[in-house]
Tab-separated table of C-alpha atoms in Angstrom:
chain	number	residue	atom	x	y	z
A	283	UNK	CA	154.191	-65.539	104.076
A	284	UNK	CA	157.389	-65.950	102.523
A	285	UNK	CA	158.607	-64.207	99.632
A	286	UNK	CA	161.023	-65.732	96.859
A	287	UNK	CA	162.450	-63.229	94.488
A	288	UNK	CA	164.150	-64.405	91.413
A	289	UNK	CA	166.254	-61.661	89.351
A	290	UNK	CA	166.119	-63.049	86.089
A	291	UNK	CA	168.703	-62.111	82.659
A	292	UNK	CA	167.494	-63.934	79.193
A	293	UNK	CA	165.970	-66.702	81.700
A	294	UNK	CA	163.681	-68.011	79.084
A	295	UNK	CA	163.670	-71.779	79.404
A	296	UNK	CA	164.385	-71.415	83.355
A	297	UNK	CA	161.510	-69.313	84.728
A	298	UNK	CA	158.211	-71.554	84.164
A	299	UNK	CA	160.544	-74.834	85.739
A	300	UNK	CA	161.927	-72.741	88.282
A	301	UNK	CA	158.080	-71.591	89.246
A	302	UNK	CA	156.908	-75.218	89.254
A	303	UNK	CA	160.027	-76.486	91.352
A	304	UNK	CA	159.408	-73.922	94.077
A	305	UNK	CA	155.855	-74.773	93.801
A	306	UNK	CA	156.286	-78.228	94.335
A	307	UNK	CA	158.499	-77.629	97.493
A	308	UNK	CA	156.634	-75.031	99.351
A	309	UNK	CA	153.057	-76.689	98.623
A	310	UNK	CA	154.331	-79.704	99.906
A	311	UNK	CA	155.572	-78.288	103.083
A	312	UNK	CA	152.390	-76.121	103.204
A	313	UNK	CA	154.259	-72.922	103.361
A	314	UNK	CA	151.993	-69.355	102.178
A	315	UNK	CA	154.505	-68.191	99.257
A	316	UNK	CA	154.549	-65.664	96.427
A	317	UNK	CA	156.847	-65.668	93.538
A	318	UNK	CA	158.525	-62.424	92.733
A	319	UNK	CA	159.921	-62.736	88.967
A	320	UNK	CA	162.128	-59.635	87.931
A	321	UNK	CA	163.304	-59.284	84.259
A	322	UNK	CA	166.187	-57.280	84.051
A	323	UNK	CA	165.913	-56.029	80.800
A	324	UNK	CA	165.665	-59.609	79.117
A	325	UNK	CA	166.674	-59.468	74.694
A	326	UNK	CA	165.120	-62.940	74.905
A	327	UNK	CA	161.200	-64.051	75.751
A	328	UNK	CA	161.452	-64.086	79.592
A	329	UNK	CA	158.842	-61.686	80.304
A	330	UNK	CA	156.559	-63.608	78.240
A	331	UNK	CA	157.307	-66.666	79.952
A	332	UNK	CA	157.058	-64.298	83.534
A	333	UNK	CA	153.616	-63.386	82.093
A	334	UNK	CA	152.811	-67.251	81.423
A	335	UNK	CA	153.294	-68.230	84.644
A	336	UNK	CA	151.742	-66.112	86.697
A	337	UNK	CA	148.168	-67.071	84.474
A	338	UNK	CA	149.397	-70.281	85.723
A	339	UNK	CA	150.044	-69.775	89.449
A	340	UNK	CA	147.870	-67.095	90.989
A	341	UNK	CA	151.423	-67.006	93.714
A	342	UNK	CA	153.185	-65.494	91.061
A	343	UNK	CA	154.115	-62.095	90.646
A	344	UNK	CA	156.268	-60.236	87.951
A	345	UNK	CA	158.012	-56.919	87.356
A	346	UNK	CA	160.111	-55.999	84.282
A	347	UNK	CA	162.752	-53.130	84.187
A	348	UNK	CA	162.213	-50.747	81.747
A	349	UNK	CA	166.260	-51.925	80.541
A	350	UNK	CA	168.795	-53.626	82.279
A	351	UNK	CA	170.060	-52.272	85.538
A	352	UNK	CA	172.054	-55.095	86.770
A	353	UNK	CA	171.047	-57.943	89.267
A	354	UNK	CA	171.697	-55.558	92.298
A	355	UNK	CA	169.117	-53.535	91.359
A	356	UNK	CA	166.645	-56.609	90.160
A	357	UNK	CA	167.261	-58.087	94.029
A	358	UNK	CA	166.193	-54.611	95.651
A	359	UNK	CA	163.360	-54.689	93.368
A	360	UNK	CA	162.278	-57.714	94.198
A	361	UNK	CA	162.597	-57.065	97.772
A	362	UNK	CA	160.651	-54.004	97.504
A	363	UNK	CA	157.620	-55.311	95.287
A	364	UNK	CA	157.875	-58.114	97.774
A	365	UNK	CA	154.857	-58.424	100.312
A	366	UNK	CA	155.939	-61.721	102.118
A	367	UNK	CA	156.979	-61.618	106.220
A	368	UNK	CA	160.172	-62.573	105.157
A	369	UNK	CA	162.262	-62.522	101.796
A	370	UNK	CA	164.301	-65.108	100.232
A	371	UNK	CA	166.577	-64.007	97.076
A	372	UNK	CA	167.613	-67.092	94.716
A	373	UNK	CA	168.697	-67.313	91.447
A	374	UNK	CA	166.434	-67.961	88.667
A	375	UNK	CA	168.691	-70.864	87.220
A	376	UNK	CA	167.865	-73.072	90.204
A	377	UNK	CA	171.906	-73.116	90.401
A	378	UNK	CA	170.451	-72.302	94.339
A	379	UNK	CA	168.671	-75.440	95.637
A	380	UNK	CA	164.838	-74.343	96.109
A	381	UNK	CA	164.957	-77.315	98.704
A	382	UNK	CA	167.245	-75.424	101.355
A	383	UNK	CA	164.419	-72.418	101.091
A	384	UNK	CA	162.274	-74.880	103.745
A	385	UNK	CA	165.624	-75.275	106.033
A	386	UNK	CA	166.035	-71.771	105.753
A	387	UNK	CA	162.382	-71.092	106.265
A	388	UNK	CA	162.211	-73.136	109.562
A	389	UNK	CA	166.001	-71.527	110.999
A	390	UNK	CA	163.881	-67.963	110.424
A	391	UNK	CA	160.177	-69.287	112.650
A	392	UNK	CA	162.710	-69.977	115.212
A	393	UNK	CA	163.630	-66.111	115.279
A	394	UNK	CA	166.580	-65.534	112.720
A	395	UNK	CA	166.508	-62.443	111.087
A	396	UNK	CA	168.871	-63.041	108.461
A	397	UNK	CA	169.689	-66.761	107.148
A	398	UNK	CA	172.640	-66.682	104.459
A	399	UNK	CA	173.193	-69.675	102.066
A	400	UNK	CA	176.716	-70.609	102.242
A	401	UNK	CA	178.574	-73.041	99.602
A	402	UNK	CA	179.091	-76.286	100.320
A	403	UNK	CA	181.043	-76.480	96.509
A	404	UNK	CA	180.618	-74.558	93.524
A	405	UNK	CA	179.639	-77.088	91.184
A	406	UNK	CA	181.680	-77.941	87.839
A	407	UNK	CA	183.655	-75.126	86.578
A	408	UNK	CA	186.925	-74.478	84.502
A	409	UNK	CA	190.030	-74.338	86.364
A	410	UNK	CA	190.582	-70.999	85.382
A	411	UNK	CA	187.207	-69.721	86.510
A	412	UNK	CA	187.486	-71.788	89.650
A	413	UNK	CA	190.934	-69.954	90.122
A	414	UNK	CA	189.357	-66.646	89.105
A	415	UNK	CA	186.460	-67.149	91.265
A	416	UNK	CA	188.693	-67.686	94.719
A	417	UNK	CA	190.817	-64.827	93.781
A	418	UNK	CA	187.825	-62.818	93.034
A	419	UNK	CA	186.362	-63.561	97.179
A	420	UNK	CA	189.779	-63.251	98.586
A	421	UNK	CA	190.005	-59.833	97.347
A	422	UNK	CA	186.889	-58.792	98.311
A	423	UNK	CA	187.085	-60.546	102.104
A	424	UNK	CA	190.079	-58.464	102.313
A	425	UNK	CA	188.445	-55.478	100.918
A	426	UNK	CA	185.012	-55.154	102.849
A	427	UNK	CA	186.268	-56.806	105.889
A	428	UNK	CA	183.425	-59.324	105.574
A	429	UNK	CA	184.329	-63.323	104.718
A	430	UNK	CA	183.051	-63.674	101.515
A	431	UNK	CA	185.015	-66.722	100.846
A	432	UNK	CA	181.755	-69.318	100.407
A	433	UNK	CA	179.234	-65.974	100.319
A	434	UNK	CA	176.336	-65.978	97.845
A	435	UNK	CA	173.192	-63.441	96.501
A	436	UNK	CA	171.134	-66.934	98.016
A	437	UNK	CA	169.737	-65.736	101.075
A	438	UNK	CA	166.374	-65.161	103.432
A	439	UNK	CA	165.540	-61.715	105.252
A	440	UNK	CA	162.938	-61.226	107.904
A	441	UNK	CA	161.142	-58.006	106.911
A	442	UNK	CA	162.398	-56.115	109.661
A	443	UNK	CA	165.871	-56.575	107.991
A	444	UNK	CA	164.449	-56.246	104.398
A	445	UNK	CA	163.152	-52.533	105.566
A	446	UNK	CA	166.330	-51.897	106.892
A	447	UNK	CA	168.492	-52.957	103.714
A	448	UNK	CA	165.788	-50.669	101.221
A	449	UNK	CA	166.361	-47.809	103.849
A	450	UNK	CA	169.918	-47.252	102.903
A	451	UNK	CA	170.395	-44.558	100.449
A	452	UNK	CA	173.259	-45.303	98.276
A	453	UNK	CA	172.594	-46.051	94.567
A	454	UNK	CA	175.502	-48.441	94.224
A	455	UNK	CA	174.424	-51.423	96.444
A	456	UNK	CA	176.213	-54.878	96.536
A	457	UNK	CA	173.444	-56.409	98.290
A	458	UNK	CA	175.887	-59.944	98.912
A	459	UNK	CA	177.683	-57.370	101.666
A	460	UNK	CA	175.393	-55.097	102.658
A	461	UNK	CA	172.611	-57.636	104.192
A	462	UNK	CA	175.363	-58.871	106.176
A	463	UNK	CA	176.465	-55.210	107.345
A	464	UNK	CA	173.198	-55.058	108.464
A	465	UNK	CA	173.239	-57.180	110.929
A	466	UNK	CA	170.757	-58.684	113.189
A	467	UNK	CA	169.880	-62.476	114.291
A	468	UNK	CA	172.270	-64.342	111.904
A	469	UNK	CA	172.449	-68.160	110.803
A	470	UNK	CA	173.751	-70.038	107.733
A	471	UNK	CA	172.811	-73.200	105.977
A	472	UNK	CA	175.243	-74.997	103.756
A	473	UNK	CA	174.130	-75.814	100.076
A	474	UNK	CA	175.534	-77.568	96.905
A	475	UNK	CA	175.479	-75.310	93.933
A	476	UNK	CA	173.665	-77.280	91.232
A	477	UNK	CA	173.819	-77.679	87.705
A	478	UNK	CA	172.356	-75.272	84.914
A	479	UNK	CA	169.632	-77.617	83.310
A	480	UNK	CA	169.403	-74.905	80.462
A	481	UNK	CA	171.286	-72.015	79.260
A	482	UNK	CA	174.747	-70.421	80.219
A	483	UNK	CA	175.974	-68.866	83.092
A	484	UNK	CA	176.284	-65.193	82.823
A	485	UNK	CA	179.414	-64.670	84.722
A	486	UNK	CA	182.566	-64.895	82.763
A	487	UNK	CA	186.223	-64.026	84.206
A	488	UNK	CA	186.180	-60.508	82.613
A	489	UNK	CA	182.658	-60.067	84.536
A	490	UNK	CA	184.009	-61.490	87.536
A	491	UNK	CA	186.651	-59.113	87.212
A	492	UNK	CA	184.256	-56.027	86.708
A	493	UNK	CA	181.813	-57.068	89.820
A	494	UNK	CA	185.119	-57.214	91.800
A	495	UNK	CA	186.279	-53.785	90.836
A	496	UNK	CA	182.869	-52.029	91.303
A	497	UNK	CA	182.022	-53.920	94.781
A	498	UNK	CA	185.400	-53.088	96.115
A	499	UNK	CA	184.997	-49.403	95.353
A	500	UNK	CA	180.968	-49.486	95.995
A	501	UNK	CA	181.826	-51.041	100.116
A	502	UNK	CA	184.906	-49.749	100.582
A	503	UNK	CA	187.914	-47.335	99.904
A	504	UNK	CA	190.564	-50.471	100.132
A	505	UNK	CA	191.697	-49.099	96.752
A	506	UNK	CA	192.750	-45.696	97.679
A	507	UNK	CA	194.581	-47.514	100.713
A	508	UNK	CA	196.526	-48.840	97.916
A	509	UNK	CA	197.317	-45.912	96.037
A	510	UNK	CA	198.623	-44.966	99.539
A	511	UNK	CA	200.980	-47.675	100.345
A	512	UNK	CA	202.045	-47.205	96.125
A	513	UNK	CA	203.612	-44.300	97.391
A	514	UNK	CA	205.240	-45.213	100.139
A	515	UNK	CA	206.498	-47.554	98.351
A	516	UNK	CA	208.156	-45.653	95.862
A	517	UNK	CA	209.475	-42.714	98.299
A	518	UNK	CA	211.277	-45.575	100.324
A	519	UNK	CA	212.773	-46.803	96.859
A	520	UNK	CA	213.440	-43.136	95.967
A	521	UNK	CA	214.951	-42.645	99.498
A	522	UNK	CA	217.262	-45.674	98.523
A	523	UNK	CA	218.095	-44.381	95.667
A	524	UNK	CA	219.260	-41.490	96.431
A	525	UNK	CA	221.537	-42.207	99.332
A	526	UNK	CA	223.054	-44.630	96.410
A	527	UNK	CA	223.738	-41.618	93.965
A	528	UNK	CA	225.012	-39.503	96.570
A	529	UNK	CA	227.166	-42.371	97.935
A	530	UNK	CA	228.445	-42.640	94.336
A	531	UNK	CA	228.829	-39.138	93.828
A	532	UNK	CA	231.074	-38.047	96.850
A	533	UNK	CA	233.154	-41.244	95.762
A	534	UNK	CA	234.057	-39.868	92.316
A	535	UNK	CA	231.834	-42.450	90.166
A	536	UNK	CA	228.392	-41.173	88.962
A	537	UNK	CA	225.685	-43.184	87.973
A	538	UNK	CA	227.095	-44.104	84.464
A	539	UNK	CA	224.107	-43.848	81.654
A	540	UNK	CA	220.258	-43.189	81.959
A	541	UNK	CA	218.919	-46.515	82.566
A	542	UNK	CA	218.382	-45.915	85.994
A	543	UNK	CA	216.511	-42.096	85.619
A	544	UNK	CA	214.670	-43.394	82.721
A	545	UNK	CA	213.356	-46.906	84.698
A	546	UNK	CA	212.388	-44.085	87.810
A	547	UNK	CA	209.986	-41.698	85.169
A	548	UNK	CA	208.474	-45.100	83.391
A	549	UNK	CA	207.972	-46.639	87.048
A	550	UNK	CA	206.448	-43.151	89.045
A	551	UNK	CA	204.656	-42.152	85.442
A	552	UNK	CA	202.771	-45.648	85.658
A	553	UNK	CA	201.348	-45.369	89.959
A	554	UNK	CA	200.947	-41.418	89.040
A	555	UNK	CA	198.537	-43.035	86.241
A	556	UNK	CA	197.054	-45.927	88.040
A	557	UNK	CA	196.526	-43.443	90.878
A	558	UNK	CA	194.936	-41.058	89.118
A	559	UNK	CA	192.720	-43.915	87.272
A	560	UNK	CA	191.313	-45.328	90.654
A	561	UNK	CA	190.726	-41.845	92.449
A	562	UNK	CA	188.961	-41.375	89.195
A	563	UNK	CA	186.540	-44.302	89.598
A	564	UNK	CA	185.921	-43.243	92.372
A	565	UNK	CA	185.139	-39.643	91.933
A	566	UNK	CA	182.741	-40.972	89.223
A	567	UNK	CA	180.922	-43.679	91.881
A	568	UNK	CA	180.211	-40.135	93.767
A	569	UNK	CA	178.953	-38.343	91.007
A	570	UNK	CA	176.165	-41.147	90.261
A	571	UNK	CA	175.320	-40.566	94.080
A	572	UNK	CA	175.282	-37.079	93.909
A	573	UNK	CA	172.602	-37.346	90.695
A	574	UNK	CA	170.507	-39.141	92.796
A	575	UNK	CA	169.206	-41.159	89.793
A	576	UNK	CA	166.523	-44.176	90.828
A	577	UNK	CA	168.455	-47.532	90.760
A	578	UNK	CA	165.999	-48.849	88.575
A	579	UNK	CA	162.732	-48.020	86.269
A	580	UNK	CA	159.899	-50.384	85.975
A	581	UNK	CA	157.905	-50.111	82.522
A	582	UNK	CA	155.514	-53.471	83.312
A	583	UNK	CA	154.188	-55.047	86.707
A	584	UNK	CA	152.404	-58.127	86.888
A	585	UNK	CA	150.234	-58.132	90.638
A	586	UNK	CA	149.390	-61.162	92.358
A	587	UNK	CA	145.947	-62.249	91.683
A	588	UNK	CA	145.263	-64.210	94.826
A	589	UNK	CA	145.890	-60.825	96.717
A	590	UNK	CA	142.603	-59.679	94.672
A	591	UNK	CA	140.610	-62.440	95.874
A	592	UNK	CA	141.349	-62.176	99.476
């Protein structure tokens, strides 16, 4: 059986034609399914719709967070309510084409254990998002080591790699790395993102900017690296410097003014700050490990009713 699990943010108008699309596909191609709805903490009506369409379609299944805990945590949930031999993840927006789920159904019966949706394009977007968006995957590619250029959240896991990915014990998860850290049997299939039908997207630059920050300290320690090579940096230019005043000195001329000490304190002051500020994050990323806190809390389920009539 295959399980689809759609994490789903003030998804209102999306989560009844997202049910019926994926319904449509997979009955067609007479593939077992279940439907694994997760609110996040929705202000709108998308657990009521959840709740809607699961009288509706005995494959669907629901769970709603007791608040929001962020879409990494909705896809682990999902995964882990999920009872399907393998696990596809998809956003609720159909921006992911429920079509490819068959290609990448078919790629996993021939013994792939993890199948990852890779973009074709992105779609229409502002050339500033577009711009923000590449920067954005170069820095993490360079980050986690992992090409992330044309990476999405859009993929399918066998179970044996589902267990494996809910096995790992960190609390801050960026599950678009980690199920390719994994490893095992790996294949891709190329997709066009699609068109929101209804609603906004959720990611703006500033957001963009925050999931890069977190992931990059979450999957790696590139950042530290950098406060590393800051000051390097600045003991080479000090190094420079200082040959230069003692040059001047032994020559009779003396650095004339302050400029130069007072451009030194401003410049050190600032990477003494900025260092301080990312060994911070840091430290505080450690501290929510240490506290061992659950990723998420779920205040409603929703069980599958064919499951009772089996």
């Amino acid at each position: 059986m295959l399980s689809v699990i759609l994490p789903a943010y003030n998804e209102e108008k999306m989560i009844r034609k997202a049910s019926a699309r994926i319904d449509e596909i997979l009955t067609a191609e007479r593939i077992d399914y279940e439907i694994v709805f997760v609110n996040d903490g929705s202000k709108d009506g998308t657990w009521e719709e959840i709740t809607k369409a699961a009288a509706e379609n005995p494959h669907v299944t629901g769970v709603c967070f007791s608040r929001n805990f962020g879409k990494e945590s909705a896809m682990l949930a999902g995964l882990a309510e999920a009872s399907g031999d393998c696990c596809a993840v998809m956003d609720c927006d159909l921006q992911h084409p429920p079509e490819t789920l068959v290609e990448m159904y078919r790629l996993w019966e021939q013994g792939y254990e993890v199948i990852e949706g890779v973009k074709r394009t992105r779609g229409k977007e502002s050339a500033l998002h577009r711009a923000s968006a590449g920067l954005f995957y170069k820095m993490l590619s360079k980050a986690v080591k992992i090409d992330m250029s044309r990476a999405s959240d859009f993929k399918l896991l066998d179970r044996r790699a589902v267990d494996a990915l809910l096995s790992l014990p960190e609390r801050n998860v960026f599950f678009r790395a980690l199920s390719s850290w994994i490893g095992f049997k790996t294949a891709s299939v190329e997709f066009d993102v699609q068109e929101r039908t209804e609603g906004e997207s959720k990611w703006s630059t500033w957001s963009l900017i925050q999931y890069a920050v977190r992931n990059i300290v979450v999957f790696s320690t590139a950042a530290l690296q950098f406060v590393t090579m800051a000051g390097i940096v600045v003991f080479i230019a000090a190094v420079i410097l200082g040959i230069e005043t003692l040059v001047r000195y032994f020559m009779g001329r003396a650095v004339e003014g302050f400029t130069t000490v007072i451009l030194l304190i401003l410049i050190i002051g600032s990477l003494v700050m900025i260092s301080l500020g990312i060994i911070g994050y840091y430290i505080g990323k450690i501290y929510e490990e240490v506290k061992g806190r659950p990723r998420y809390l779920i205040a409603r389920k929703i069980e599958r009713r064919a499951a009772h009539t089996a």
